[in-house]
Coordinates of C-alpha atoms and ligand atoms in Angstrom, one line a residue:
M1150 CA -0.2 0.0 0.2
K1151 CA 0.9 2.7 -0.6
I1152 CA 0.4 4.8 2.3
S1153 CA 3.1 2.6 4.1
R1154 CA 5.8 2.8 1.7
T1155 CA 5.5 6.3 1.7
A1156 CA 4.8 6.9 5.1
D1157 CA 8.3 9.4 5.7
L1158 CA 7.1 13.0 4.4
W1159 CA 4.7 12.0 2.5
W1160 CA 3.3 14.7 1.6
K1161 CA 7.4 16.1 -0.2
N1162 CA 6.1 13.8 -3.4
A1163 CA 2.5 13.7 -2.8
V1164 CA -0.2 13.9 -6.0
V1165 CA -2.6 16.0 -4.1
Y1166 CA -5.9 16.2 -6.0
C1167 CA -8.4 19.0 -5.6
L1168 CA -12.5 18.0 -5.8
D1169 CA -15.4 19.2 -4.8
V1170 CA -17.9 15.8 -4.0
E1171 CA -21.0 18.0 -5.9
T1172 CA -19.4 18.5 -9.0
F1173 CA -17.5 15.2 -9.0
Q1174 CA -19.8 12.1 -9.2
D1175 CA -23.4 11.9 -8.4
G1176 CA -24.3 8.3 -7.0
N1177 CA -28.3 8.2 -6.2
G1178 CA -29.2 10.4 -8.6
D1179 CA -30.6 13.6 -8.0
G1180 CA -28.0 15.8 -9.7
I1181 CA -26.0 16.5 -7.0
G1182 CA -22.8 14.8 -6.5
D1183 CA -22.0 13.0 -3.4
F1184 CA -19.7 10.1 -1.0
R1185 CA -21.2 6.9 -2.7
G1186 CA -20.5 8.6 -6.3
L1187 CA -17.0 9.6 -5.3
T1188 CA -16.1 6.9 -4.0
Q1189 CA -17.2 4.5 -6.8
R1190 CA -15.1 6.4 -8.7
I1191 CA -11.9 6.0 -6.8
D1192 CA -10.1 3.7 -9.1
H1193 CA -9.9 6.8 -11.8
L1194 CA -7.9 8.7 -9.1
D1195 CA -5.9 5.8 -8.1
R1196 CA -5.0 5.1 -11.9
L1197 CA -4.3 8.6 -12.4
G1198 CA -1.7 8.0 -9.4
V1199 CA -3.1 10.5 -6.9
T1200 CA -1.4 10.2 -3.5
C1201 CA -4.0 12.2 -2.1
I1202 CA -7.0 13.9 -2.5
W1203 CA -7.9 17.1 -1.7
L1204 CA -12.3 17.7 -0.4
M1205 CA -13.6 21.1 -0.3
P1206 CA -16.0 21.3 2.5
F1207 CA -18.1 19.1 2.6
Y1208 CA -19.8 20.4 5.7
P1209 CA -23.4 21.5 6.1
T1210 CA -23.7 24.8 4.3
P1211 CA -26.9 27.6 3.3
D1212 CA -24.1 27.6 0.1
R1213 CA -23.6 31.4 -0.7
D1214 CA -20.1 30.5 -1.5
D1215 CA -19.7 26.8 -2.5
G1216 CA -19.7 25.9 1.2
Y1217 CA -17.1 28.1 2.2
D1218 CA -19.8 29.1 4.9
I1219 CA -20.4 26.6 7.5
T1220 CA -23.4 25.9 9.6
D1221 CA -21.5 23.5 11.6
F1222 CA -18.1 22.2 11.0
Y1223 CA -19.1 18.6 12.7
G1224 CA -21.5 17.9 10.0
V1225 CA -22.1 16.5 6.3
D1226 CA -24.7 17.9 4.6
P1227 CA -27.1 16.1 3.8
R1228 CA -27.3 16.9 0.1
L1229 CA -23.6 14.9 -0.3
G1230 CA -24.4 12.1 1.8
T1231 CA -23.8 10.7 6.3
H1232 CA -20.7 10.3 8.1
G1233 CA -21.1 7.0 7.0
D1234 CA -20.9 7.9 3.3
V1235 CA -17.8 9.7 4.7
V1236 CA -16.1 7.0 6.8
E1237 CA -16.5 3.5 3.6
F1238 CA -15.2 6.2 1.4
L1239 CA -11.9 7.2 3.6
R1240 CA -11.9 3.5 4.0
T1241 CA -11.4 3.4 0.3
A1242 CA -9.5 5.4 -0.4
R1243 CA -7.3 4.4 2.2
D1244 CA -7.3 0.7 0.8
R1245 CA -6.1 2.3 -2.5
G1246 CA -3.6 4.4 0.0
I1247 CA -5.1 7.4 -0.8
R1248 CA -4.7 9.9 1.9
V1249 CA -7.2 12.5 2.2
I1250 CA -7.2 16.1 3.5
A1251 CA -10.3 18.8 3.2
D1252 CA -10.6 22.5 3.2
L1253 CA -10.7 23.9 7.4
V1254 CA -12.4 26.8 7.0
V1255 CA -12.3 28.9 10.3
N1256 CA -11.6 32.3 9.4
H1257 CA -15.4 32.5 9.6
T1258 CA -18.9 31.3 9.8
S1259 CA -21.7 31.0 7.5
D1260 CA -24.1 33.8 9.4
Q1261 CA -26.3 30.9 10.0
H1262 CA -23.7 29.5 12.2
P1263 CA -25.7 28.5 15.5
W1264 CA -23.1 30.2 16.7
F1265 CA -23.4 33.4 15.0
K1266 CA -27.3 33.7 15.9
E1267 CA -26.6 33.2 19.5
A1268 CA -23.7 35.9 19.3
R1269 CA -26.0 38.7 17.4
R1270 CA -28.8 37.9 19.9
S1271 CA -27.5 40.0 22.6
R1272 CA -24.3 41.9 23.7
N1273 CA -24.7 39.8 26.5
S1274 CA -24.8 36.1 24.7
K1275 CA -22.4 33.4 25.2
Y1276 CA -20.8 33.7 21.8
R1277 CA -21.1 37.4 21.7
D1278 CA -17.3 36.7 21.9
W1279 CA -16.8 34.3 19.4
Y1280 CA -17.1 36.9 17.1
V1281 CA -15.3 40.2 16.0
W1282 CA -17.2 43.0 17.5
A1283 CA -16.9 47.1 17.4
D1284 CA -18.8 50.3 17.6
K1285 CA -17.7 51.7 15.0
P1286 CA -15.3 50.2 12.3
P1287 CA -11.4 50.9 13.6
K1288 CA -9.2 52.7 11.3
D1289 CA -6.6 50.6 12.1
G1290 CA -8.6 48.0 11.3
P1291 CA -7.6 45.4 8.3
K1292 CA -8.0 46.1 4.5
G1293 CA -8.9 45.0 1.0
V1294 CA -12.3 44.0 -0.1
I1295 CA -12.1 41.1 -1.8
F1296 CA -15.4 40.3 -3.6
P1297 CA -16.3 44.7 -4.2
D1298 CA -18.5 44.1 -6.5
K1299 CA -20.8 42.3 -3.3
E1300 CA -19.9 43.8 -0.6
K1301 CA -18.3 47.7 0.0
G1302 CA -16.4 47.5 3.6
L1303 CA -15.5 44.7 6.0
W1304 CA -17.9 45.3 9.1
T1305 CA -21.3 44.9 8.4
Y1306 CA -23.8 46.7 11.2
D1307 CA -25.9 44.6 13.5
R1308 CA -28.7 46.9 14.2
K1309 CA -30.2 44.6 16.9
T1310 CA -27.2 44.8 18.9
R1311 CA -25.8 48.1 18.0
Q1312 CA -22.3 46.8 16.8
Y1313 CA -20.2 46.1 13.9
Y1314 CA -19.3 43.1 13.2
L1315 CA -15.8 41.9 10.6
H1316 CA -16.0 40.3 8.0
R1317 CA -13.2 39.5 5.9
F1318 CA -15.1 37.6 2.7
Y1319 CA -19.0 37.9 2.4
R1320 CA -20.7 39.8 5.1
H1321 CA -23.0 36.1 5.3
Q1322 CA -19.5 35.2 6.6
P1323 CA -18.7 36.8 10.2
D1324 CA -14.9 36.4 11.1
L1325 CA -14.7 34.4 14.3
N1326 CA -12.7 35.5 17.0
I1327 CA -9.4 33.1 16.9
T1328 CA -8.1 35.5 20.0
N1329 CA -10.9 33.9 22.2
P1330 CA -9.6 30.9 23.5
E1331 CA -12.8 28.8 23.5
V1332 CA -12.3 29.4 19.9
R1333 CA -9.4 28.1 19.9
D1334 CA -10.2 25.2 21.9
E1335 CA -12.8 24.9 19.6
I1336 CA -10.6 25.2 16.3
A1337 CA -8.4 22.2 17.4
R1338 CA -12.1 20.1 18.9
I1339 CA -12.8 20.3 14.7
M1340 CA -9.6 19.2 13.7
G1341 CA -9.0 16.2 16.5
F1342 CA -12.5 14.9 15.1
W1343 CA -11.5 14.6 11.7
T1344 CA -7.8 13.4 11.5
E1345 CA -9.9 10.6 14.6
L1346 CA -12.4 9.6 11.2
G1347 CA -8.8 8.9 9.5
L1348 CA -8.4 12.7 7.6
S1349 CA -4.6 13.0 6.7
G1350 CA -4.6 17.0 7.6
F1351 CA -5.9 20.0 6.6
R1352 CA -5.9 22.4 3.5
V1353 CA -6.3 25.7 5.9
D1354 CA -8.4 28.2 4.1
A1355 CA -7.2 31.8 4.1
V1356 CA -4.4 31.5 6.8
P1357 CA -3.2 35.1 6.4
F1358 CA -6.7 35.8 7.5
M1359 CA -7.5 33.5 9.5
L1360 CA -4.4 35.1 11.7
E1361 CA -5.4 38.7 11.6
T1362 CA -5.3 40.4 15.1
T1363 CA -4.6 44.3 13.7
G1364 CA -7.6 46.4 14.7
Q1365 CA -8.9 44.5 17.5
A1366 CA -9.0 46.1 20.4
D1367 CA -7.3 43.8 23.0
A1368 CA -4.8 42.6 20.2
V1369 CA -2.4 44.0 21.7
K1370 CA -2.5 42.1 24.8
L1371 CA -2.8 39.0 22.8
P1372 CA 0.1 36.2 22.1
D1373 CA 1.5 36.1 18.8
P1374 CA -1.1 34.4 16.0
H1375 CA 2.2 32.6 14.8
D1376 CA 2.6 30.7 18.2
Y1377 CA -1.2 29.8 17.4
L1378 CA -0.5 28.3 13.9
A1379 CA 2.4 26.6 15.0
D1380 CA -0.2 25.4 18.9
L1381 CA -2.6 23.6 15.8
R1382 CA 0.5 22.0 14.4
A1383 CA 1.4 20.6 17.7
F1384 CA -2.1 19.9 18.0
L1385 CA -2.2 18.2 14.8
D1386 CA 1.1 16.1 15.1
R1387 CA 0.2 15.0 18.4
R1388 CA -2.8 13.8 16.9
G1389 CA -3.0 13.0 13.2
E1390 CA -0.6 10.2 11.5
Q1391 CA 1.5 12.7 9.7
A1392 CA -1.2 14.7 9.5
I1393 CA -0.7 17.8 7.2
L1394 CA -1.2 21.8 7.3
L1395 CA -1.5 23.0 4.0
G1396 CA -2.5 26.6 3.8
E1397 CA -3.4 29.1 1.7
V1398 CA -1.4 31.7 2.1
N1399 CA -1.6 34.5 -1.8
L1400 CA 1.6 36.6 -0.1
P1401 CA 4.8 37.5 -1.6
Y1402 CA 7.5 35.1 -0.7
P1403 CA 8.9 36.9 2.8
D1404 CA 5.2 37.1 4.0
A1405 CA 4.4 34.0 3.3
M1406 CA 7.9 32.3 4.9
E1407 CA 6.7 33.2 7.7
F1408 CA 3.5 30.7 7.8
F1409 CA 6.4 27.3 8.2
G1410 CA 6.9 28.6 11.5
D1411 CA 10.5 29.9 12.6
E1412 CA 11.0 28.6 16.2
A1413 CA 8.4 26.0 15.6
P1414 CA 6.6 24.0 12.6
E1415 CA 3.9 25.9 11.5
L1416 CA 2.1 25.2 8.1
T1417 CA 3.4 21.4 5.7
L1418 CA 3.0 22.6 2.1
S1419 CA 2.1 26.2 1.6
F1420 CA 0.7 27.4 -2.0
D1421 CA 3.6 29.0 -4.5
F1422 CA 0.8 32.1 -5.4
P1423 CA 4.3 34.4 -7.3
G1424 CA 5.6 31.3 -9.0
M1425 CA 2.5 30.1 -10.5
Q1426 CA 1.8 33.9 -11.3
A1427 CA 5.0 34.2 -13.2
M1428 CA 4.7 31.0 -15.3
Y1429 CA 1.4 32.3 -16.5
L1430 CA 3.1 35.7 -17.7
G1431 CA 5.9 33.3 -19.5
L1432 CA 3.9 32.0 -21.2
A1433 CA 1.6 34.9 -22.2
R1434 CA 5.0 35.7 -23.9
G1435 CA 6.6 33.0 -24.8
D1436 CA 9.4 33.6 -22.8
A1437 CA 10.7 31.5 -19.7
R1438 CA 12.6 34.0 -18.1
P1439 CA 10.1 35.6 -15.4
L1440 CA 9.3 32.0 -14.1
A1441 CA 12.9 31.4 -14.1
A1442 CA 13.4 34.8 -12.1
T1443 CA 10.7 33.8 -9.5
L1444 CA 12.1 30.1 -9.3
R1445 CA 15.7 32.2 -8.6
E1446 CA 14.3 34.5 -6.0
R1447 CA 11.9 31.5 -4.0
P1448 CA 13.3 31.0 -0.9
L1449 CA 14.1 27.2 0.4
P1450 CA 11.1 26.0 3.1
P1451 CA 12.4 24.7 6.7
K1452 CA 13.4 21.2 6.4
D1453 CA 10.5 19.5 6.0
G1454 CA 8.3 21.7 4.5
H1455 CA 7.6 22.2 1.3
W1456 CA 5.6 24.9 -1.4
A1457 CA 2.4 23.4 -3.3
T1458 CA 3.0 24.4 -6.7
F1459 CA -0.8 24.4 -9.3
V1460 CA -1.8 25.8 -12.5
R1461 CA -5.6 26.1 -11.3
N1462 CA -7.1 25.5 -8.7
H1463 CA -11.1 26.5 -7.3
D1464 CA -10.6 30.4 -7.3
E1465 CA -10.0 32.7 -10.2
L1466 CA -6.3 32.5 -11.9
T1467 CA -5.2 35.8 -9.7
L1468 CA -2.5 37.8 -11.4
D1469 CA -2.1 39.6 -7.9
K1470 CA 2.0 39.5 -7.2
L1471 CA 2.2 41.3 -10.9
S1472 CA 2.7 44.6 -12.1
E1473 CA -0.3 46.5 -13.9
A1474 CA 1.6 46.5 -17.1
E1475 CA 2.4 42.1 -17.1
K1476 CA -1.4 41.9 -15.8
Q1477 CA -2.9 43.5 -18.9
E1478 CA -0.2 41.3 -20.7
V1479 CA -2.0 37.9 -19.7
F1480 CA -5.3 39.3 -19.6
A1481 CA -4.7 40.6 -23.4
A1482 CA -2.9 36.9 -24.1
F1483 CA -5.6 34.3 -22.0
G1484 CA -8.8 37.3 -21.3
P1485 CA -9.6 39.2 -24.1
E1486 CA -13.1 39.5 -23.4
E1487 CA -14.3 40.9 -20.0
D1488 CA -16.3 38.3 -19.0
M1489 CA -13.3 36.1 -18.7
R1490 CA -12.3 38.2 -15.9
L1491 CA -13.1 38.5 -12.6
Y1492 CA -12.4 42.2 -11.3
D1493 CA -9.3 43.6 -11.9
R1494 CA -7.5 40.6 -10.6
G1495 CA -8.2 37.6 -11.9
L1496 CA -9.4 35.2 -14.4
R1497 CA -12.7 32.7 -14.2
R1498 CA -10.8 30.1 -16.9
R1499 CA -9.5 26.6 -17.4
L1500 CA -6.1 26.4 -18.7
P1501 CA -6.6 24.8 -22.3
P1502 CA -9.1 27.5 -23.2
M1503 CA -6.8 29.9 -22.2
L1504 CA -4.1 28.2 -24.7
G1505 CA -6.4 27.9 -27.6
G1506 CA -6.3 23.7 -27.0
D1507 CA -3.3 23.5 -28.0
L1508 CA -2.4 20.0 -27.1
P1509 CA 1.6 20.4 -27.0
R1510 CA 1.6 23.5 -25.1
V1511 CA -0.6 22.3 -22.8
K1512 CA 1.0 18.9 -22.3
M1513 CA 4.1 21.4 -21.8
V1514 CA 2.7 23.4 -18.7
Y1515 CA 1.4 20.0 -16.9
S1516 CA 5.2 18.5 -17.5
L1517 CA 6.1 22.0 -15.6
L1518 CA 4.1 20.8 -12.7
F1519 CA 5.1 17.6 -11.7
A1520 CA 9.0 18.3 -13.0
L1521 CA 8.9 22.0 -11.0
P1522 CA 10.2 21.8 -7.2
G1523 CA 6.7 21.9 -4.9
T1524 CA 4.3 19.3 -4.8
P1525 CA 2.0 19.2 -7.5
V1526 CA -2.1 19.7 -6.8
L1527 CA -4.4 19.5 -9.1
F1528 CA -7.9 20.6 -9.7
Y1529 CA -10.6 18.4 -11.2
G1530 CA -10.7 18.1 -14.3
E1531 CA -7.5 19.0 -15.2
E1532 CA -6.4 15.1 -16.0
I1533 CA -8.5 15.8 -19.2
G1534 CA -8.1 19.5 -20.3
M1535 CA -11.5 21.0 -19.1
G1536 CA -13.0 23.8 -19.9
E1537 CA -14.8 26.9 -17.8
N1538 CA -18.3 27.8 -18.9
L1539 CA -18.5 31.3 -18.3
A1540 CA -22.2 31.4 -18.5
E1541 CA -22.0 30.6 -14.5
E1542 CA -21.6 33.1 -12.5
A1543 CA -17.8 34.8 -10.7
R1544 CA -15.4 31.3 -10.0
A1545 CA -18.6 28.9 -10.3
A1546 CA -17.3 29.4 -13.8
V1547 CA -14.3 26.8 -13.5
R1548 CA -16.5 25.0 -10.9
T1549 CA -18.7 22.6 -13.8
P1550 CA -19.6 19.2 -13.2
M1551 CA -16.8 16.6 -14.2
Q1552 CA -16.6 14.9 -17.3
W1553 CA -17.2 11.5 -17.1
R1554 CA -18.3 10.7 -20.8
P1555 CA -19.8 11.8 -23.8
G1556 CA -23.9 12.5 -23.3
P1557 CA -26.2 14.8 -21.9
G1558 CA -25.6 13.9 -18.0
A1559 CA -21.7 13.9 -19.1
G1560 CA -21.8 10.2 -16.8
F1561 CA -22.1 12.6 -14.2
S1562 CA -25.5 12.5 -13.3
T1563 CA -28.3 10.4 -14.6
A1564 CA -30.8 13.3 -14.1
D1565 CA -31.9 16.4 -15.8
P1566 CA -28.5 18.7 -16.3
K1567 CA -31.0 21.6 -14.9
T1568 CA -30.9 20.3 -11.5
F1569 CA -27.3 19.7 -11.4
P1570 CA -24.7 22.3 -9.0
A1571 CA -23.6 24.3 -12.2
R1572 CA -23.8 23.6 -15.7
L1573 CA -21.4 21.9 -17.8
A1574 CA -19.1 22.7 -19.8
E1575 CA -20.3 23.5 -23.7
G1576 CA -18.8 23.1 -27.0
E1577 CA -15.4 22.6 -28.1
F1578 CA -14.5 21.6 -24.1
G1579 CA -17.8 20.1 -23.7
P1580 CA -18.6 16.3 -22.6
D1581 CA -19.0 15.3 -26.4
R1582 CA -15.5 16.4 -26.8
V1583 CA -13.4 16.1 -23.6
N1584 CA -14.2 13.6 -21.6
V1585 CA -12.2 10.4 -19.1
A1586 CA -14.0 7.1 -21.1
S1587 CA -12.4 8.3 -24.7
Q1588 CA -9.1 9.3 -23.2
R1589 CA -8.6 6.2 -20.9
N1590 CA -7.1 3.9 -24.0
D1591 CA -6.3 7.0 -26.3
A1592 CA -2.3 7.1 -26.0
D1593 CA -2.2 10.1 -27.3
S1594 CA -4.2 11.9 -24.9
L1595 CA -3.7 14.3 -22.2
L1596 CA -4.7 11.9 -19.3
S1597 CA -2.3 9.3 -20.9
W1598 CA -0.1 11.7 -20.3
I1599 CA -0.5 13.2 -17.4
R1600 CA -0.6 9.4 -15.4
L1601 CA 2.8 9.4 -17.5
L1602 CA 4.1 12.5 -15.4
V1603 CA 3.0 11.2 -12.0
E1604 CA 4.2 7.8 -12.8
R1605 CA 7.7 9.3 -13.5
Y1606 CA 7.6 11.8 -11.3
R1607 CA 6.9 9.5 -8.0
E1608 CA 9.8 7.2 -9.8
T1609 CA 12.3 9.9 -9.6
P1610 CA 12.6 11.4 -6.4
E1611 CA 15.6 13.8 -7.7
L1612 CA 12.7 15.9 -8.5
A1613 CA 10.5 16.3 -5.1
F1614 CA 13.4 15.9 -2.3
G1615 CA 16.6 17.3 -4.5
D1616 CA 19.0 20.3 -4.3
V1617 CA 17.3 22.3 -7.4
E1618 CA 19.0 25.0 -9.3
V1619 CA 17.8 26.8 -12.2
L1620 CA 20.5 26.6 -15.5
D1621 CA 21.1 29.0 -18.0
A1622 CA 19.7 27.3 -21.1
G1623 CA 21.1 30.0 -23.8
A1624 CA 17.5 30.6 -25.0
D1625 CA 15.5 33.3 -23.5
A1626 CA 12.4 30.8 -24.5
V1627 CA 13.9 27.6 -22.2
L1628 CA 13.2 27.4 -18.3
A1629 CA 15.9 24.3 -17.8
H1630 CA 16.8 22.8 -14.1
R1631 CA 18.9 20.3 -12.5
A1632 CA 17.6 18.3 -9.3
S1633 CA 20.0 16.5 -8.1
V1634 CA 20.0 13.8 -4.9
D1635 CA 22.8 11.8 -3.3
G1636 CA 25.2 12.4 -6.1
R1637 CA 22.2 11.9 -9.0
A1638 CA 21.3 14.4 -11.0
V1639 CA 18.3 14.9 -12.8
V1640 CA 17.7 17.7 -15.8
T1641 CA 14.5 19.2 -17.2
V1642 CA 14.1 21.6 -19.9
H1643 CA 10.7 23.1 -21.6
N1644 CA 10.3 25.4 -24.4
F1645 CA 7.6 28.3 -23.4
A1646 CA 7.3 29.4 -27.2
G1647 CA 5.5 28.0 -30.2
T1648 CA 8.5 27.7 -32.2
E1649 CA 11.6 25.4 -32.0
A1650 CA 14.7 26.4 -29.9
D1651 CA 18.2 25.2 -29.1
C1652 CA 19.1 25.7 -25.8
T1653 CA 22.8 24.7 -24.5
I1654 CA 23.5 24.0 -21.0
A1655 CA 27.1 23.5 -19.5
G1656 CA 28.5 22.2 -16.4
L1657 CA 27.3 18.6 -16.7
P1658 CA 28.7 15.4 -16.1
D1659 CA 29.9 14.0 -19.4
G1660 CA 27.9 10.8 -20.9
V1661 CA 25.1 9.1 -22.1
W1662 CA 21.5 10.9 -20.6
H1663 CA 18.0 9.4 -20.5
D1664 CA 14.9 10.4 -22.0
L1665 CA 12.4 9.7 -19.0
L1666 CA 9.1 10.6 -20.7
D1667 CA 10.0 9.2 -24.0
D1668 CA 12.6 7.3 -25.6
G1669 CA 15.8 8.6 -26.5
D1670 CA 19.4 9.9 -25.2
T1671 CA 21.7 12.6 -25.6
E1672 CA 25.0 12.6 -25.6
V1673 CA 26.9 15.1 -23.2
T1674 CA 30.7 16.0 -24.0
G1675 CA 32.5 18.4 -22.9
G1676 CA 30.6 18.9 -20.2
E1677 CA 27.9 20.7 -22.3
M1678 CA 24.4 19.1 -23.6
T1679 CA 23.0 21.0 -26.8
L1680 CA 19.3 20.1 -27.1
R1681 CA 16.6 21.0 -30.0
L1682 CA 13.5 21.5 -29.1
P1683 CA 10.4 21.2 -31.0
P1684 CA 7.4 24.8 -30.4
Y1685 CA 6.8 23.6 -26.1
G1686 CA 9.2 20.9 -25.9
C1687 CA 9.7 19.2 -22.4
R1688 CA 11.8 16.9 -21.9
W1689 CA 13.5 15.1 -18.4
L1690 CA 16.8 14.0 -18.6
R1691 CA 18.6 11.1 -15.9
S1692 CA 22.1 10.7 -16.8
D1693 CA 23.8 7.2 -17.5
G1694 CA 25.3 7.4 -14.0
A1695 CA 22.8 6.9 -12.8
R1696 CA 19.9 3.6 -13.8
R1697 CA 17.6 4.8 -16.4
S1698 CA 14.6 4.6 -13.5
P1699 CA 15.3 3.0 -9.6
V1700 CA 12.6 0.6 -10.2
Ligands
LIG164 C1 -10.7 31.4 0.1 C2 -10.9 29.5 -0.7 C3 -12.4 30.5 -1.6 C4 -13.7 31.0 -0.4 C5 -12.7 32.6 0.6 C6 -13.1 32.1 2.2 O1 -10.0 32.2 -0.5 O2 -10.3 29.8 -1.6 O3 -12.9 29.7 -2.0 O4 -14.4 31.5 -1.1 O5 -11.9 31.3 1.0 O6 -14.4 31.3 2.6
LIG165 CA1 -26.9 12.7 -5.2

């Protein structure tokens, strides 16, 4: 079983797959995905080589933010199943050697959560201090409205109790007060509950916002929020079997680094938002230099930590770390129509439509995802190249149901598609053109390519565990890197341009280097490797000094 084989630092060469139970597979024909359906589909994930499933929120919810507005952290949304179904699913995943983590959304609750209902009943309520209240929005309070079309500020007035409450996100998502020890205890209890049921950790939602205490009257007297995150991690280390915290920290590198912990460990994995954005800038320009520069400046996480790398996630493709001019370049290339963008910040599209369905180019991007240092995180449907449906509102455009087969319900459900949580993608990227069934046995499909990448990535420990160096490839379009461990080295090259590229890499050991993704050899003489890459070509090469494959 994979779990026992990879138990040590399993997260460092994991293949994480994010899915929303609601849109993955309907198991009872009511049009809504559920745990029974997901359990039936687990072999698809096993064949793909997924080692860790990240479940988006599946808790009871009024569903005004796709489940990120929770009314019971210990519950299961009845539309998706029962605790019994969750346990069956966890057991089946474990049987395939697949770990499961889930979203931990404790920056806020739904305004329908019993705690908040109680809190807003009166200023003396037992739960009053579980949330953040103020007579007037404080001047030194947190800044930045996340959904500017829906919210004007971060504080909403509660008429009955005549105070404002803080909400980082929508007004129906009041922020919990993590400075309150009762809230802290409760968060630990929630984590304890789900690890006891078998979860291997959490994707922690909105980490910086969750820890933020600026503007709270007595915040100065309170302990450092980082100590709190370290406490949570220590709790998890005691309770979970090598459980992890995968954090959403969309900040520049120096700030993001703080969340890995300084004296004591905090996050295990943290999403590489700057790297992702530099990659899109490079793709827009057909030039690898923006990503090369970003990787060179990317700090190393602490010993057992790792960056989590991704191409797309369930939110908009945010471009907030690029300069205004760079962002406009990416918009022009991948989101020329206003409807493709979300606010002034990002794109509500998936990769293949952005690249005009150019398969070699799409394949090159996923090769990068698995080759570059960091734990790769896939968003469901990426393995077959699903597209978006812009008819869905805002971020929901990329959250359409999984496409298993051609036909009206796409194999997702036998119910009338009108009852689905979101419309299916249509046209060139709709289920008739893009689906698992037709790609499974097609050696040239994206699905087969991703399976190959996963297999090689898992067989090539240099990539996940090695020392990494970005190399000079002598061609602006080409990103080259070397990953070495125990005297073994792998070199990968990726051509960002739609034209052939000649590259030369110096300083390598002489001898024959073998292709890991294809049949082929390259001779290195005088320490130099010269390669001609086709448009969007990519290669992974291992020197003859080492075996072709460790298996
Ligand atoms: C995170 C999630 C996003 C959600 C928000 C509020 O940013 O990724 O989908 O809307 O938190 O919970
Ligand atoms: Ca269902």
